[in-house]
mmCIF file of C-alpha atoms in Angstrom:
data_model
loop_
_atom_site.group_PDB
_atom_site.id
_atom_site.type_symbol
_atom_site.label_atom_id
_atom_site.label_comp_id
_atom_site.label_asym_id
_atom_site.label_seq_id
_atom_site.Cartn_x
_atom_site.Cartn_y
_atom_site.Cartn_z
ATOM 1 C CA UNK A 1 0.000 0.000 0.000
ATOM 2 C CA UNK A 2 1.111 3.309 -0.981
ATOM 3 C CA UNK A 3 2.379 5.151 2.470
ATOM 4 C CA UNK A 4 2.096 8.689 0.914
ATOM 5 C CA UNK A 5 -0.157 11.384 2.604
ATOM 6 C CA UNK A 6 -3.674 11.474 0.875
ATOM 7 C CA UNK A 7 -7.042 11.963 2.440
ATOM 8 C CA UNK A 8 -8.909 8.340 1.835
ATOM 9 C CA UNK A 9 -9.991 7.262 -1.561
ATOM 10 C CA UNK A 10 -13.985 6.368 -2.438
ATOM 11 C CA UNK A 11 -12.878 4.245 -5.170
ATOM 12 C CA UNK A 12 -9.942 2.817 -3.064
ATOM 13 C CA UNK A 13 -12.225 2.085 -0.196
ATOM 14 C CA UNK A 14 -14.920 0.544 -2.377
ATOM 15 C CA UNK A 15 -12.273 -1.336 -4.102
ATOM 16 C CA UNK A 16 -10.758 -3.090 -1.005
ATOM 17 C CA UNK A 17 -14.192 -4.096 0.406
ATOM 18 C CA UNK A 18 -15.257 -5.571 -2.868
ATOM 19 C CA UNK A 19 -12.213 -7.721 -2.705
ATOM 20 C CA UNK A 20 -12.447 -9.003 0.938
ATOM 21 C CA UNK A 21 -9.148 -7.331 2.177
ATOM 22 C CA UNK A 22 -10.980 -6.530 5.340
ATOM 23 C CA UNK A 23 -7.459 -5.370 6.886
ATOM 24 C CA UNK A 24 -6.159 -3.539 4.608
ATOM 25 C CA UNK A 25 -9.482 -1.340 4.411
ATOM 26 C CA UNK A 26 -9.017 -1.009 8.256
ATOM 27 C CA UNK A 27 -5.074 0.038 8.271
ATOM 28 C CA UNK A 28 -5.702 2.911 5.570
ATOM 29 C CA UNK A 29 -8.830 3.597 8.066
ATOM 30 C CA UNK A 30 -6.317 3.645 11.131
ATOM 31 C CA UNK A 31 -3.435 5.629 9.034
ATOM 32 C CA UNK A 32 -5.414 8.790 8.428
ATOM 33 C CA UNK A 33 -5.714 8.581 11.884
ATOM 34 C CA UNK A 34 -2.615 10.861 12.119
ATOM 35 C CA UNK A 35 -3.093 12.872 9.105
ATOM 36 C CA UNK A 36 -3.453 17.111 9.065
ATOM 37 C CA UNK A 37 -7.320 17.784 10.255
ATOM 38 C CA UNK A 38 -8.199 18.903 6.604
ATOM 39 C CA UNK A 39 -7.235 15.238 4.856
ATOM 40 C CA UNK A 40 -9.119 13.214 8.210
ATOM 41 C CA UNK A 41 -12.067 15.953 7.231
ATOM 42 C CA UNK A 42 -11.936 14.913 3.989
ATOM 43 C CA UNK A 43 -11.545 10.998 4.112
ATOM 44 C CA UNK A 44 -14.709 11.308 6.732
ATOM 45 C CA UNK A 45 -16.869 12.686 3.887
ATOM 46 C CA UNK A 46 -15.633 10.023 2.000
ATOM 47 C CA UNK A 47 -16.496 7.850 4.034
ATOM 48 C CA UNK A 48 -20.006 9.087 4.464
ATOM 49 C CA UNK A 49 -20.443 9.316 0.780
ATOM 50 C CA UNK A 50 -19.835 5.705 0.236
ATOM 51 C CA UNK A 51 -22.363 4.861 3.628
ATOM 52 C CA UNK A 52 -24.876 6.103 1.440
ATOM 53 C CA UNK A 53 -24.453 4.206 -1.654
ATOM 54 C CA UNK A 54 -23.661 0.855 0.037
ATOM 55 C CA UNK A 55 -24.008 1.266 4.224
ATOM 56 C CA UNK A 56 -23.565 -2.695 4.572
ATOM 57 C CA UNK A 57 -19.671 -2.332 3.223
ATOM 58 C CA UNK A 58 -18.319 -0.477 5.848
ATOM 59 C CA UNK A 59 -19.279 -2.663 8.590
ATOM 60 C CA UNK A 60 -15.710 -3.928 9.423
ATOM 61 C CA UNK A 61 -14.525 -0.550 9.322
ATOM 62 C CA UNK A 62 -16.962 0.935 12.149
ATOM 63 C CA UNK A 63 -14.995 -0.460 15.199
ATOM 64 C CA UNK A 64 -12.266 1.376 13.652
ATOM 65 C CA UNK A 65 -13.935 4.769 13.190
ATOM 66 C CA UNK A 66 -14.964 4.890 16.803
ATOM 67 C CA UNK A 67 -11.627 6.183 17.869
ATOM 68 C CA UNK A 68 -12.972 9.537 15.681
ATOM 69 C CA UNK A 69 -14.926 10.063 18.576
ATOM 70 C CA UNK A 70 -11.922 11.298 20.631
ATOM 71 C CA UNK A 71 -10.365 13.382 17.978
ATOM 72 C CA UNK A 72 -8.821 16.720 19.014
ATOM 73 C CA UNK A 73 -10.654 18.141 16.607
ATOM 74 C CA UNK A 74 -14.810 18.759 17.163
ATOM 75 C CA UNK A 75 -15.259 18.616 13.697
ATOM 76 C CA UNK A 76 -14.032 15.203 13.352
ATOM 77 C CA UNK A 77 -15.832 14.231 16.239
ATOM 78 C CA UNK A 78 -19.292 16.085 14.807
ATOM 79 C CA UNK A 79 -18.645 14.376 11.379
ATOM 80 C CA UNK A 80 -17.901 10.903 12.897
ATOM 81 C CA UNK A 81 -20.837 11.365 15.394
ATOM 82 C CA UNK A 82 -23.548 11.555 12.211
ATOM 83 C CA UNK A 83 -21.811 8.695 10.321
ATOM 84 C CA UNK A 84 -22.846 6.456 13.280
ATOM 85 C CA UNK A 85 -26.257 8.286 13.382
ATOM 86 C CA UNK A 86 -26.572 6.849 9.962
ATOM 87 C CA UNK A 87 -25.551 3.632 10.745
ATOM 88 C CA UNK A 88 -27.342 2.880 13.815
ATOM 89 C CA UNK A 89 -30.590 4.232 11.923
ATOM 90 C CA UNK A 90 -30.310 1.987 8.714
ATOM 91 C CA UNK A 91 -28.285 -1.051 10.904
ATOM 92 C CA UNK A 92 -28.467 -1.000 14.682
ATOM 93 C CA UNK A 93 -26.350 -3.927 14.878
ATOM 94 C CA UNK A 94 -23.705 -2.867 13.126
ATOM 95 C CA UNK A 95 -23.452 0.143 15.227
ATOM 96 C CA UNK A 96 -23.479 -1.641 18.661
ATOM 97 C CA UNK A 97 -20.073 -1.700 18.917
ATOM 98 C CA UNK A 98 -19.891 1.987 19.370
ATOM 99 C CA UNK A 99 -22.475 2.160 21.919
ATOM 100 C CA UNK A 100 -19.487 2.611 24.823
ATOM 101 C CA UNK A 101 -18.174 5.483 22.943
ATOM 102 C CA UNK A 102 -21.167 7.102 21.611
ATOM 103 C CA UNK A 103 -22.265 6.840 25.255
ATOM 104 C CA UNK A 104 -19.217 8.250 26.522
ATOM 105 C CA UNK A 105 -19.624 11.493 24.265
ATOM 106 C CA UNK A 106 -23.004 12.019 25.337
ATOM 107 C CA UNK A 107 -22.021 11.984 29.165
ATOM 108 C CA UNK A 108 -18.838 14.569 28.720
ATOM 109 C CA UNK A 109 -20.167 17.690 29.921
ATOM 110 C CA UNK A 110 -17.658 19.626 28.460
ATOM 111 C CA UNK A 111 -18.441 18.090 24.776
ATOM 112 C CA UNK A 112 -19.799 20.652 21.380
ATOM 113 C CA UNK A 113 -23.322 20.245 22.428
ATOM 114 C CA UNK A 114 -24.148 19.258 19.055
ATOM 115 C CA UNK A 115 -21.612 15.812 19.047
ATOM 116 C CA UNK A 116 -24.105 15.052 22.154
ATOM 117 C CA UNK A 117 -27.157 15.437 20.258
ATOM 118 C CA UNK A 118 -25.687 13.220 17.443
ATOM 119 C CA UNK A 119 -24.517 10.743 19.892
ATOM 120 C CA UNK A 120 -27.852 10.644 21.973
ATOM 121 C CA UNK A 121 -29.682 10.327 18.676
ATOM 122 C CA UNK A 122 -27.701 7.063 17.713
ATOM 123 C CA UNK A 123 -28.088 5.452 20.815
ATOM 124 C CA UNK A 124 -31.744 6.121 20.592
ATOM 125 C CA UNK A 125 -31.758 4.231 16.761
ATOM 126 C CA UNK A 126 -29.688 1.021 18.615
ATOM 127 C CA UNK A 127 -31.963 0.903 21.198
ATOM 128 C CA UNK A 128 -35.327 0.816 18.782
ATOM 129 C CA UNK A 129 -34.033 -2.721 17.052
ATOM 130 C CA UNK A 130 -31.030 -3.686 20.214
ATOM 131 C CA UNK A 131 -32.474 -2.509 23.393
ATOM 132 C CA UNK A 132 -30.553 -4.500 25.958
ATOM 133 C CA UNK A 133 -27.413 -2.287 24.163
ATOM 134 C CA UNK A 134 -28.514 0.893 25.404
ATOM 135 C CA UNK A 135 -30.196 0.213 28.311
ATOM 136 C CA UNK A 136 -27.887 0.221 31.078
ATOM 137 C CA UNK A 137 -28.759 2.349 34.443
ATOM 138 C CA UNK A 138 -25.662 4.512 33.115
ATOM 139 C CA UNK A 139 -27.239 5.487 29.563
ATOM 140 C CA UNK A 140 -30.425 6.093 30.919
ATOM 141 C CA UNK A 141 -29.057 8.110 33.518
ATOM 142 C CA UNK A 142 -27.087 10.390 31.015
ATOM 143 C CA UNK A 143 -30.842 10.303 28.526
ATOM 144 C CA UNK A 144 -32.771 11.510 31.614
ATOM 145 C CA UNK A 145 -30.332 13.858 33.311
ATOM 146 C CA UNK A 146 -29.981 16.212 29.947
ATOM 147 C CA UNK A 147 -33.356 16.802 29.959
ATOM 148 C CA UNK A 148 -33.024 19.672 32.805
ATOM 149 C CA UNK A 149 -30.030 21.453 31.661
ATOM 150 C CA UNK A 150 -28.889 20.948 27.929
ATOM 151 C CA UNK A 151 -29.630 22.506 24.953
ATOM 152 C CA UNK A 152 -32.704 22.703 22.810
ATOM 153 C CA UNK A 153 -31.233 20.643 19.991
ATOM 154 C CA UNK A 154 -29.770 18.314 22.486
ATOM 155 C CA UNK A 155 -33.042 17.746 24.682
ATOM 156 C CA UNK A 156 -35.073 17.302 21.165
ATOM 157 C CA UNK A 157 -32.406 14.073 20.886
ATOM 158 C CA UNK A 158 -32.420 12.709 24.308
ATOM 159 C CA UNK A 159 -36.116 12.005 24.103
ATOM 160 C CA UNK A 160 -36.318 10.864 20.854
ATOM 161 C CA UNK A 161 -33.675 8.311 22.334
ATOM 162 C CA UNK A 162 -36.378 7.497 25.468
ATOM 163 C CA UNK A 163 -38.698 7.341 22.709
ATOM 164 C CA UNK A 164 -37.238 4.792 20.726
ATOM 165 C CA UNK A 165 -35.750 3.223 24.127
ATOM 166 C CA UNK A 166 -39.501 2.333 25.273
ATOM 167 C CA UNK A 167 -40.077 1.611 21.700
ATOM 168 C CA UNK A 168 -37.445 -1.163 22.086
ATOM 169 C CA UNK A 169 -38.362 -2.144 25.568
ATOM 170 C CA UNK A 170 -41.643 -0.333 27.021
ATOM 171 C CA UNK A 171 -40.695 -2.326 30.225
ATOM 172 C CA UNK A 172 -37.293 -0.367 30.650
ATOM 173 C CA UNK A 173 -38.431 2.899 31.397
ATOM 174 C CA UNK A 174 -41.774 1.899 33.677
ATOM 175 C CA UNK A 175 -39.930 3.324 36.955
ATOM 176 C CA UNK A 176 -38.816 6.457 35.406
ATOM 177 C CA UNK A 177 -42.329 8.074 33.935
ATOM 178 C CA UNK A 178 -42.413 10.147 36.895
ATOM 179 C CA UNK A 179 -39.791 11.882 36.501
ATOM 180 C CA UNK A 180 -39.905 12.073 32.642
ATOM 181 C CA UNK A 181 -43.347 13.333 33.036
ATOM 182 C CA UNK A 182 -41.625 16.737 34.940
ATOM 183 C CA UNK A 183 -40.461 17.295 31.240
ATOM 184 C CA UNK A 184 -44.054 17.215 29.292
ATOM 185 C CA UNK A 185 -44.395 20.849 29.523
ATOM 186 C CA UNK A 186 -40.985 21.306 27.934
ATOM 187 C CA UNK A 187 -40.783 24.661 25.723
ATOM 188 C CA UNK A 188 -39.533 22.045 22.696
ATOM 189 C CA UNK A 189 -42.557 20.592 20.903
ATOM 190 C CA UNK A 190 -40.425 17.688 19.931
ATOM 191 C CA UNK A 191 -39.554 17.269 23.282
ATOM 192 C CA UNK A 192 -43.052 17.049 24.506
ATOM 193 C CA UNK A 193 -43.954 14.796 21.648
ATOM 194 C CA UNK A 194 -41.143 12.369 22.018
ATOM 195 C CA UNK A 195 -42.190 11.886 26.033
ATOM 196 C CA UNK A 196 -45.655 11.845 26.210
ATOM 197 C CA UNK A 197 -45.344 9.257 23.223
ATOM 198 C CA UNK A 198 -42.837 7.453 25.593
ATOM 199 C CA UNK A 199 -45.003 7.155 28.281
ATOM 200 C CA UNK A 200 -47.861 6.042 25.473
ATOM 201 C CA UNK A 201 -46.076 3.297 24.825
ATOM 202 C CA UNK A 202 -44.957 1.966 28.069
ATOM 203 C CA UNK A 203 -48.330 2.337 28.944
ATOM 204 C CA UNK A 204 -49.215 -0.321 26.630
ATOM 205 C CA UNK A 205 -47.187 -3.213 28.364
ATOM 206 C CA UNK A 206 -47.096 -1.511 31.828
ATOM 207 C CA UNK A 207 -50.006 1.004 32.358
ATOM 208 C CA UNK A 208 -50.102 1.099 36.076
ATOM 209 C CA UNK A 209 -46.842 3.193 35.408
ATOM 210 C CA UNK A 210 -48.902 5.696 33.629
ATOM 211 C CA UNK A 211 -50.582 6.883 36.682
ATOM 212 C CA UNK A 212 -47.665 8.890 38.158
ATOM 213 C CA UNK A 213 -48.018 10.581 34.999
ATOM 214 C CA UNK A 214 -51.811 10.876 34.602
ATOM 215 C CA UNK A 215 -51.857 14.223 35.853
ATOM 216 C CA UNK A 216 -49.238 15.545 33.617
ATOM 217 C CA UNK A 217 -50.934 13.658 30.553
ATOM 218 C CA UNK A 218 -54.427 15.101 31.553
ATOM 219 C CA UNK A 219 -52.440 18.809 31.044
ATOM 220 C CA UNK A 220 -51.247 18.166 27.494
ATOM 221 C CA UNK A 221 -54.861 17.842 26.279
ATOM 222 C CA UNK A 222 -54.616 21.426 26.118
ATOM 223 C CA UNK A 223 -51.062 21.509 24.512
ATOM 224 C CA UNK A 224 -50.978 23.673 21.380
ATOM 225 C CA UNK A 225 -49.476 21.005 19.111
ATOM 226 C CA UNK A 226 -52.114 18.268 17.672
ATOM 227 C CA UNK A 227 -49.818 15.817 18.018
ATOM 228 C CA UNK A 228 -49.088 16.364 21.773
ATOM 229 C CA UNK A 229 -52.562 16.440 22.790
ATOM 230 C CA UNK A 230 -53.284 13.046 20.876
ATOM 231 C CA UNK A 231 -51.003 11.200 22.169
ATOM 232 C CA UNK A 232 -51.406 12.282 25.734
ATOM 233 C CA UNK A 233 -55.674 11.101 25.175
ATOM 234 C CA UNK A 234 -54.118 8.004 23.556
ATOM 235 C CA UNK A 235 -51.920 7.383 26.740
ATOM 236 C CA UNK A 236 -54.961 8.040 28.978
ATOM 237 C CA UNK A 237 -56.792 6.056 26.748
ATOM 238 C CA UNK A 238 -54.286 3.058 27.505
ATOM 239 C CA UNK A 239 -55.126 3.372 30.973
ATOM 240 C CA UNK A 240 -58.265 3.413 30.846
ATOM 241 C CA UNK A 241 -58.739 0.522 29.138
ATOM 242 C CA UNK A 242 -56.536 -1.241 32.046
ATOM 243 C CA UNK A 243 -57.963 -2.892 35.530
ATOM 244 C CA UNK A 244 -55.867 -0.145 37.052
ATOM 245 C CA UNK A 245 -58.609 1.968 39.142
ATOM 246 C CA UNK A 246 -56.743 4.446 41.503
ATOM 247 C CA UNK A 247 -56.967 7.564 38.937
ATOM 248 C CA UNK A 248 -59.434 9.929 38.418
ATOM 249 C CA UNK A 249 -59.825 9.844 34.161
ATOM 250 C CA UNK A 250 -60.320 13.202 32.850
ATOM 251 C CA UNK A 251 -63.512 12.162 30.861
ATOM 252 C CA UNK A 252 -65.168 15.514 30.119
ATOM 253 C CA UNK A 253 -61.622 16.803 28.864
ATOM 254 C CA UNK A 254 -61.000 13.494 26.422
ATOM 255 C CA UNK A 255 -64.912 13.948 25.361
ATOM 256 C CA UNK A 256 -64.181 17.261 24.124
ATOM 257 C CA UNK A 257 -61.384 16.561 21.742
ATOM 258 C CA UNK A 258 -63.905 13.718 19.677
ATOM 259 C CA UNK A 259 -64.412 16.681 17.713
ATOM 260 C CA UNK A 260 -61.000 18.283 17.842
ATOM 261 C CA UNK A 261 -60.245 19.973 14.237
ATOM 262 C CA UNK A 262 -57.445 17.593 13.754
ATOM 263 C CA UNK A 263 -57.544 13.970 12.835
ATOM 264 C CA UNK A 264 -54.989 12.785 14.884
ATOM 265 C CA UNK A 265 -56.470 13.481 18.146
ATOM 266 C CA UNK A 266 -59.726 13.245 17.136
ATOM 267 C CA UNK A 267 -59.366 9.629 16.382
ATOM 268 C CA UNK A 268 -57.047 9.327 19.389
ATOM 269 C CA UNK A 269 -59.983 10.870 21.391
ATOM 270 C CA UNK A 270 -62.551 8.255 20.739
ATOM 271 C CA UNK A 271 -60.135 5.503 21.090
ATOM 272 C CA UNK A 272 -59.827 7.080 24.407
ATOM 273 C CA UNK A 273 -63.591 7.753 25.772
ATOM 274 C CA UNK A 274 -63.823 4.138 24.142
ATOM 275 C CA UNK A 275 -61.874 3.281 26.548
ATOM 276 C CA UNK A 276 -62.916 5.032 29.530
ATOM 277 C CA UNK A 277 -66.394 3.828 28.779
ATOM 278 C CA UNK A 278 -67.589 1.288 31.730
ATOM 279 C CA UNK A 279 -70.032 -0.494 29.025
ATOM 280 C CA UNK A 280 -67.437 -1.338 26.296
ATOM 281 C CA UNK A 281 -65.954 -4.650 26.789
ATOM 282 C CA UNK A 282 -63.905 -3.986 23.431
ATOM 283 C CA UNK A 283 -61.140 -2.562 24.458
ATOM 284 C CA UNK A 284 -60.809 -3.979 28.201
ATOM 285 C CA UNK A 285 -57.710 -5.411 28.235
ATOM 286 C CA UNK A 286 -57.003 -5.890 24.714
ATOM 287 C CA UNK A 287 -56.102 -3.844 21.549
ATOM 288 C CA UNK A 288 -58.196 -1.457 19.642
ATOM 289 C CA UNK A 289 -57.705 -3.648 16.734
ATOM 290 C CA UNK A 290 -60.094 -1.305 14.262
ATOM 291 C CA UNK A 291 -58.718 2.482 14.295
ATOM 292 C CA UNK A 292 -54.949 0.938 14.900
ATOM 293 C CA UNK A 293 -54.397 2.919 18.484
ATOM 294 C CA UNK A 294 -53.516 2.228 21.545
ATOM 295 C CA UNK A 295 -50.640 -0.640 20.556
ATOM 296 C CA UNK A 296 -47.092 -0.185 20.591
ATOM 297 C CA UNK A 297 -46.621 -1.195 16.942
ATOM 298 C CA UNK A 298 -49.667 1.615 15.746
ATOM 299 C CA UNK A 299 -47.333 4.193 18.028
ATOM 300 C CA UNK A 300 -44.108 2.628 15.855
ATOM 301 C CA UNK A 301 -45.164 2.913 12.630
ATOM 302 C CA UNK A 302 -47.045 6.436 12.938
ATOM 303 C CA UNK A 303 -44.566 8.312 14.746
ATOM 304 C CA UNK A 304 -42.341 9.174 11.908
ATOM 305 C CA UNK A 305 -44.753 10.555 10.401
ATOM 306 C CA UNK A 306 -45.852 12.903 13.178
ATOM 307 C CA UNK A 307 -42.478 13.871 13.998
ATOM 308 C CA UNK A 308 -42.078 15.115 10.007
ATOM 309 C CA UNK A 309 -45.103 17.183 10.642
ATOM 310 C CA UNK A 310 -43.805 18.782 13.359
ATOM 311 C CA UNK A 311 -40.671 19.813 11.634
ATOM 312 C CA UNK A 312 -41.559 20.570 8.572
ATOM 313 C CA UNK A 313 -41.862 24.342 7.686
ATOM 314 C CA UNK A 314 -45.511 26.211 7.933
ATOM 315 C CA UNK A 315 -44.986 26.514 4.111
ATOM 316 C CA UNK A 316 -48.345 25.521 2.595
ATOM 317 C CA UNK A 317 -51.890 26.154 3.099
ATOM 318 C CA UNK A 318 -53.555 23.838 5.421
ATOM 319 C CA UNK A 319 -56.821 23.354 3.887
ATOM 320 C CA UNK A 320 -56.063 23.410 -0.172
ATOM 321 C CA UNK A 321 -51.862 22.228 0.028
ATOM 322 C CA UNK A 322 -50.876 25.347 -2.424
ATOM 323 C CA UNK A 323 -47.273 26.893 -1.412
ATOM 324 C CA UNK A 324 -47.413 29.902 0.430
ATOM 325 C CA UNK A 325 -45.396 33.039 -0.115
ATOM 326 C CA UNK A 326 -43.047 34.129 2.473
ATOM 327 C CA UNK A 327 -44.234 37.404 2.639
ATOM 328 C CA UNK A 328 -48.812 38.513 2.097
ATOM 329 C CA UNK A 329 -51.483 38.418 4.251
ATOM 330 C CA UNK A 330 -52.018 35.809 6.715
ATOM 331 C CA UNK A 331 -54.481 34.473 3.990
ATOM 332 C CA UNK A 332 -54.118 31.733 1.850
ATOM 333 C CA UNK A 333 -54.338 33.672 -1.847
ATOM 334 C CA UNK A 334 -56.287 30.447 -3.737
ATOM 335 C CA UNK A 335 -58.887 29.266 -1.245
ATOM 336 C CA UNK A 336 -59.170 32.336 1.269
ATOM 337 C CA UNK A 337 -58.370 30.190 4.112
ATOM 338 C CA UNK A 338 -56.457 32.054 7.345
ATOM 339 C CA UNK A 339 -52.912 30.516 8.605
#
């Protein structure tokens, strides 16, 4: 192998995996190691590039690349951080290996706030498919603790982690909806989303945790984002529908959003007074099999969605879908409808 100075070849790379020479792919990972910060920022994008095209070929290399998490430089750490988000998201078990490191980036207080947010948001993809991984006392500890102090962008990653935690293993996080629920009234709309759908879905395999959280769940029925309020009813919703008895169920509140404007709580709503109702042997116990709420796998497959909803710009009209201009009226200019 040529020992000359060069930030790392795609086609060199791509080359050596396709031929098996597992080693070799690893030492030219290892060399740059020690190159200037401009050819290790370079070979990183390379690196990236070709995760995208064919994420499966770099899995001998990833063991490697975790010792980018300590570079001096924050860049390299940033840029190494969101390969491993990428990994972990489209293959969790490749990216298990760097669940010490990732972990121990997240819990260095004195780490770019933004490498935290990377590395909380690939623990949180490992733990959706590898639970056991991520769910030492320790993690959840560090997932938990950042709630009260970090950073917007940070926070917004730490309980998408919980999220995807419960998602993993509802029974995991059962003791620690109590305090989570502190955090439901978080300024972050992501944040509020990401925990009251947490405690959703540990509801569904433990709901007698729910009820150190009812009274905080009862409270986001009034939240301002659709998506909050429904899944605090479909929480609820999952309680009611349990033998649990020592909570007062917010009925009139739940009643009222049957006919919220939005369809997401509205069906979330009736799954909920469904539930709540002492006559309907439907739901007691079991799954609300029709309108696909109230189960962990209905909370799994719609949250994406919901979470692209929330972060998607205010850009088009709500009721007719036509692009709004940046600058007019608060009107929409085709149907007349107000934003």
């Amino acid at each position: 192998m040529d020992d000359s100075t060069q930030s790392l070849s795609a086609d060199y790379l791509s080359d050596v995996l396709d031929e098996g020479a597992y080693e070799d792919a690893v030492e030219y990972v290892e060399r740059f190691q020690s190159e200037p910060v401009d050819e290790r920022r370079e070979s990183l994008r390379t690196i990236r590039s070709l995760l995208e095209h064919r994420p499966s070929a770099l899995d001998p290399l990833l063991p490697a690349l975790t010792s980018f998490l300590t570079d001096s430089e924050r860049s390299i750490r940033l840029r190494t951080a969101k390969i491993f988000v990428s990994v972990a998201k489209n293959a969790p078990l490749a990216a298990e290996p760097a669940v010490s490191p990732l972990a121990a980036r997240l819990a260095d207080e004195d780490e770019f706030y933004y490498v935290r947010a990377r590395a909380a948001e690939a623990l949180g993809y490992v733990a959706l498919e590898c639970p056991d991984a991520v769910a030492s006392p320790e993690i959840l500890a560090e997932l938990r603790v950042g709630l009260s102090f970090d950073a917007s962008e940070v926070k917004e990653k730490l309980a998408k982690a919980l999220e995807y935690v419960a998602l993993g293993n509802p029974a995991r996080l059962r003791h620690q909806l109590s305090s989570l629920s502190e955090h439901f009234a978080d300024e972050s709309e992501l944040v509020r989303y990401h925990l009251v759908t947490t405690a959703a879905v540990v509801g569904c395999e433990c709901p007698e945790a729910l009820v150190s959280a009812c009274a905080a769940l009862t409270a986001r029925l009034d939240d301002e984002s659709p998506f909050v309020r429904g899944r605090a009813a479909e929480a609820l919703g999952v309680l009611g529908r349990s033998t649990v008895t020592d909570w007062s169920p917010p009925n009139a509140k739940i009643a009222a959003l049957e006919t919220d404007d939005d369809a997401f709580v509205a069906e979330r709503a009736r799954f909920a007074v469904a539930a709540l109702d002492d006559e309907n042997t439907t739901l007691s116990g079991g799954d609300n099999v029709t309108s696909g709420v109230g189960t962990i796998q209905s909370i799994r497959e719609t949250t994406d969605d919901a979470v692209d909803e929330i972060t998607s710009p205010d850009s088009a009209c709500p009721n007719c879908g036509l692009a709004l201009p940046e600058a007019g009226p608060p009107m929409c200019p085709q149907c007349g409808a107000p934003y």
